Amino acid sequence: MKTIIIIFILSFTNQYVHAEDGHNLWLGNKSTGKVNVVCTQNSATLTIAREELQKGWHGKDGASVVLTIKYDKAIKCDGFKLNSNGVQANTDLGILYGVYELLRRQYTGQSIKGEICNPSYEFRLLNHWDNLDGSIERGYAGRSIFWRKDNPFVVTENDKMLWQEYARANASVGINGAVLDNVNASPSMLTLEYLEKVKAIAEVVRPYGIKTYLSVKFSSPSLIGGLKTSDPLNSEVIQWWKDKVKEIYGRIPDFGGFLVKASSEGQPGPQDYGRNHADGANMMADALKPYGGIVMWRAFVYSPNDKDRAKQAYNEFMPFDGQFRDNVIIQVKNGPVDFQPREPFSPLFGAMKKTSVMPELQITQEYLGQSIHLVFLAPMWEECLQSDTYQEGAGSTVARCTDGSIYPQKHTAFAGVSNIGLDANWCGHTFAGANWYAFGRLAWNNHLTSEKIADEWIKLTFYQTPSEDKNPISFSTDWTKHFLLPVKHMMLQSREAAVNYMMPLGLHHIFAGDHHYGPGPWFAPKGLRPDWTPPYYHKADTNGIGFDRTRTGSDAVSQYHEPLNSQFNNTKTCPEIYLLWFHHLPWDYKMKSGRTFWNELCYHYDEGLQQVRQFQKVWDQAERYVDSERFTQIQSKLRRQCMNAQVWKDACLLYFQQFSKLPIPYNRERPVHDLKDLIEYDMRRP
Ligand code: GCW
């Protein structure tokens, strides 16, 4: 009887649908046939490659695949050569990446025609802002998968399984490193028991090619080493770091190196001892050098009394160009301020010509709706990577200035602040998984388009091969038309929608204090440092709005190479998306559309809200193609996103209207809230 009921239920279940909590990410697809894997060598990594082919094969049933490790100088690092019947690489890891690419192409219906795929960057890293008590700074998907408060040093089978799944997901998109702890680092990270735990993690993730790295606190020698100082030029301090590094490599022979946030937001650094960034970074680099380790030294620095925070990183780092050791990489956030919904690229890209420079992106959506809002970040990253710096003539994009195409930098790297936690679906929102995926894909190939990445991710994450399907995969017209295309369109619009309803036309950092989830353009408690308050950034008054960074203002424009310097400096040539970043404009300034600036601002806020309402419609129509668990979770998050977008629009327009004193254009929808209520309102409350 039981069997009959089950068969009855199964026969009525939609062919595309099965219960799914999102834990499988983009890797949930089972093979549709058998494959014979030929490989004469053996290693833990090659065993994984073999098993992945068997688990996920979607090629011809009974076909053979040959895995060949043979040196070819056209293949770089862990790159590979792909054929429909085999993968060739210089390393085992190259084979594994080739296998994942082969399976991805089979599954997403892309052709395979004997080509070489080399990674754009040598080091492709997640930065976990995980604290040793298990909390995660700016984490929105549960607690840390690496650290916990109770029984911190016990390693369970469950831990190992999770770390393995984590490593597999990373390897499948080419990520090859993980910084395991917060850049606001605890000195305890370097104590024996924690290092033992790092060793345990490293052992699990190693076969997948993931190297472990640690964020370290600059003052560790005095905090845990018993020294009187942490001065980087002090011989005892130098020796302390050498000994510590030796101790680490004794446990973790393939340890990757250190990430350092120094002299920034209260973190200690070389400047506390009258030294500079190069003194600090080089001292650590020398300790790591004998083992092949690197130092990623962050350029995220700014001071409370700065006239323009956006200028500080450039001002502080440019004088040291050429003075860093060759195993130091300066890690630069994509924009000059701080992971805002939209910023121009950081002027350090391309400007530091004699130093290795790496981009740092934020995958966790600190400033983009956290794990509630559906915002696909690839378009934002693509915008940054494809921005032309003009540093070595036209075509000197951020991508080419950082991946070794233009400058002969010794190391190339790409980092993303992770959005992963203990939530069943890893990232809190199913669509936030797309951002982890996109980060990895762009780290491997910084010329991929957002459209291609979204297309792949949707197919891998949502398409269930109907049981009667024989290979090769063919996506039904129905699924393509009613699911793939509208959902992809929604993803590709989602970042611009967020910019529209949060801070369009160059506005930035007008978030509620501290949590950065909702709007707070008014937020300016007495005594708080000005650069932590929105009025510092929007400068709204009765004359107008925006931060004057022109040559007669803070002159941040001059940190950009011509023709950008002049372009940004002039309101007529400055792209409208950056207008308030570079200019203080009168409310009646004439925009290209013919509208006044105030009216244009109202249009953008309203447009953002309408876009999210449209996303709801797209998603509700997708119901029959998605399992109910993921469908309802996303549906309910979209409802909150709509309510939040309304709050953003009302809060910002009503607040700025106090200065513009102009009506909201009568053909736009009216605010539905009162400003005074919104000032009291905490948008984090569901
Ligand atoms: O954006 C700010 C965040 C901090 C973060 C800092 C950084 C880890 O609000 O939470 O600290 O950037 O990047 O160091």
PDB file of N, CA, C and O and ligand atoms in Angstrom, residues 129 137-138 182-184 261 264-265 298 300 309 333 338-339 360 362 366-367 514 516, ligand 1:
ATOM      1  N   TRP A 129      35.221  36.708   6.967  1.00  0.00           N
ATOM      2  CA  TRP A 129      35.310  37.637   8.101  1.00  0.00           C
ATOM      3  C   TRP A 129      34.751  36.922   9.335  1.00  0.00           C
ATOM      4  O   TRP A 129      33.888  37.436  10.045  1.00  0.00           O
ATOM      5  N   GLU A 137      31.502  38.803  10.999  1.00  0.00           N
ATOM      6  CA  GLU A 137      31.302  40.230  10.740  1.00  0.00           C
ATOM      7  C   GLU A 137      30.697  40.368   9.341  1.00  0.00           C
ATOM      8  O   GLU A 137      31.239  39.843   8.361  1.00  0.00           O
ATOM      9  N   ARG A 138      29.563  41.051   9.286  1.00  0.00           N
ATOM     10  CA  ARG A 138      28.829  41.250   8.024  1.00  0.00           C
ATOM     11  C   ARG A 138      28.392  39.923   7.403  1.00  0.00           C
ATOM     12  O   ARG A 138      28.327  39.787   6.174  1.00  0.00           O
ATOM     13  N   ASN A 182      38.580  36.633  10.337  1.00  0.00           N
ATOM     14  CA  ASN A 182      38.273  38.043  10.078  1.00  0.00           C
ATOM     15  C   ASN A 182      39.533  38.910   9.952  1.00  0.00           C
ATOM     16  O   ASN A 182      40.491  38.727  10.705  1.00  0.00           O
ATOM     17  N   VAL A 183      39.467  39.891   9.052  1.00  0.00           N
ATOM     18  CA  VAL A 183      40.579  40.844   8.941  1.00  0.00           C
ATOM     19  C   VAL A 183      40.717  41.692  10.208  1.00  0.00           C
ATOM     20  O   VAL A 183      41.806  42.178  10.508  1.00  0.00           O
ATOM     21  N   ASN A 184      39.623  41.880  10.927  1.00  0.00           N
ATOM     22  CA  ASN A 184      39.724  42.448  12.276  1.00  0.00           C
ATOM     23  C   ASN A 184      40.145  41.265  13.146  1.00  0.00           C
ATOM     24  O   ASN A 184      39.329  40.628  13.801  1.00  0.00           O
ATOM     25  N   LYS A 261      45.045  43.689   7.841  1.00  0.00           N
ATOM     26  CA  LYS A 261      44.377  44.998   7.907  1.00  0.00           C
ATOM     27  C   LYS A 261      45.144  45.781   8.959  1.00  0.00           C
ATOM     28  O   LYS A 261      45.057  45.482  10.147  1.00  0.00           O
ATOM     29  N   SER A 264      44.079  50.715  10.310  1.00  0.00           N
ATOM     30  CA  SER A 264      42.788  51.025   9.710  1.00  0.00           C
ATOM     31  C   SER A 264      41.677  50.703  10.692  1.00  0.00           C
ATOM     32  O   SER A 264      41.696  49.637  11.308  1.00  0.00           O
ATOM     33  N   GLU A 265      40.715  51.589  10.822  1.00  0.00           N
ATOM     34  CA  GLU A 265      39.546  51.391  11.689  1.00  0.00           C
ATOM     35  C   GLU A 265      39.931  50.824  13.056  1.00  0.00           C
ATOM     36  O   GLU A 265      39.349  49.852  13.525  1.00  0.00           O
ATOM     37  N   ARG A 298      46.177  45.096   3.005  1.00  0.00           N
ATOM     38  CA  ARG A 298      44.995  45.830   2.538  1.00  0.00           C
ATOM     39  C   ARG A 298      45.238  47.345   2.460  1.00  0.00           C
ATOM     40  O   ARG A 298      45.894  47.925   3.321  1.00  0.00           O
ATOM     41  N   PHE A 300      42.718  49.389   2.496  1.00  0.00           N
ATOM     42  CA  PHE A 300      41.499  50.011   3.048  1.00  0.00           C
ATOM     43  C   PHE A 300      41.859  50.816   4.295  1.00  0.00           C
ATOM     44  O   PHE A 300      41.821  50.313   5.404  1.00  0.00           O
ATOM     45  N   ARG A 309      37.523  61.021   2.424  1.00  0.00           N
ATOM     46  CA  ARG A 309      37.918  59.632   2.677  1.00  0.00           C
ATOM     47  C   ARG A 309      38.286  58.903   1.388  1.00  0.00           C
ATOM     48  O   ARG A 309      39.155  58.028   1.380  1.00  0.00           O
ATOM     49  N   LYS A 333      40.061  47.463  -2.410  1.00  0.00           N
ATOM     50  CA  LYS A 333      38.618  47.320  -2.642  1.00  0.00           C
ATOM     51  C   LYS A 333      38.253  47.899  -4.000  1.00  0.00           C
ATOM     52  O   LYS A 333      38.893  48.854  -4.461  1.00  0.00           O
ATOM     53  N   ASP A 338      33.912  52.178  -0.012  1.00  0.00           N
ATOM     54  CA  ASP A 338      33.660  50.940   0.719  1.00  0.00           C
ATOM     55  C   ASP A 338      32.502  50.110   0.180  1.00  0.00           C
ATOM     56  O   ASP A 338      31.412  50.140   0.759  1.00  0.00           O
ATOM     57  N   PHE A 339      32.717  49.339  -0.841  1.00  0.00           N
ATOM     58  CA  PHE A 339      31.734  48.364  -1.306  1.00  0.00           C
ATOM     59  C   PHE A 339      30.318  48.926  -1.451  1.00  0.00           C
ATOM     60  O   PHE A 339      29.325  48.261  -1.121  1.00  0.00           O
ATOM     61  N   GLU A 360      39.729  43.497  -4.310  1.00  0.00           N
ATOM     62  CA  GLU A 360      38.929  42.861  -3.263  1.00  0.00           C
ATOM     63  C   GLU A 360      37.472  43.236  -3.511  1.00  0.00           C
ATOM     64  O   GLU A 360      37.126  44.410  -3.586  1.00  0.00           O
ATOM     65  N   GLN A 362      33.222  42.419  -2.480  1.00  0.00           N
ATOM     66  CA  GLN A 362      32.464  41.933  -1.327  1.00  0.00           C
ATOM     67  C   GLN A 362      31.306  41.080  -1.826  1.00  0.00           C
ATOM     68  O   GLN A 362      30.373  41.587  -2.457  1.00  0.00           O
ATOM     69  N   GLU A 366      26.730  43.300   2.457  1.00  0.00           N
ATOM     70  CA  GLU A 366      26.660  44.274   3.554  1.00  0.00           C
ATOM     71  C   GLU A 366      25.829  45.502   3.165  1.00  0.00           C
ATOM     72  O   GLU A 366      24.982  45.949   3.935  1.00  0.00           O
ATOM     73  N   TYR A 367      26.099  46.031   1.992  1.00  0.00           N
ATOM     74  CA  TYR A 367      25.451  47.271   1.555  1.00  0.00           C
ATOM     75  C   TYR A 367      24.411  47.016   0.459  1.00  0.00           C
ATOM     76  O   TYR A 367      23.987  47.944  -0.208  1.00  0.00           O
ATOM     77  N   ASP A 514      25.868  51.848  11.285  1.00  0.00           N
ATOM     78  CA  ASP A 514      26.348  50.569  11.762  1.00  0.00           C
ATOM     79  C   ASP A 514      25.874  49.316  11.014  1.00  0.00           C
ATOM     80  O   ASP A 514      26.675  48.593  10.466  1.00  0.00           O
ATOM     81  N   HIS A 516      23.957  49.073   8.277  1.00  0.00           N
ATOM     82  CA  HIS A 516      24.038  49.236   6.825  1.00  0.00           C
ATOM     83  C   HIS A 516      22.952  48.511   6.036  1.00  0.00           C
ATOM     84  O   HIS A 516      23.175  48.137   4.889  1.00  0.00           O
TER      85      HIS A 516
HETATM   86  O1  GCW B   1      32.942  48.114   5.234  1.00  0.00           O
HETATM   87  C1  GCW B   1      33.629  48.047   6.388  1.00  0.00           C
HETATM   88  C2  GCW B   1      32.808  47.122   7.208  1.00  0.00           C
HETATM   89  C3  GCW B   1      33.591  46.522   8.349  1.00  0.00           C
HETATM   90  C4  GCW B   1      34.840  45.873   7.758  1.00  0.00           C
HETATM   91  C5  GCW B   1      35.654  46.921   7.024  1.00  0.00           C
HETATM   92  C6  GCW B   1      36.889  46.319   6.336  1.00  0.00           C
HETATM   93  C7  GCW B   1      35.960  43.910   8.535  1.00  0.00           C
HETATM   94  O2  GCW B   1      31.661  47.801   7.672  1.00  0.00           O
HETATM   95  O3  GCW B   1      32.770  45.604   8.996  1.00  0.00           O
HETATM   96  O4  GCW B   1      35.603  45.235   8.757  1.00  0.00           O
HETATM   97  O5  GCW B   1      34.874  47.512   6.037  1.00  0.00           O
HETATM   98  O6  GCW B   1      36.793  46.042   5.152  1.00  0.00           O
HETATM   99  O7  GCW B   1      37.903  46.157   6.972  1.00  0.00           O
END
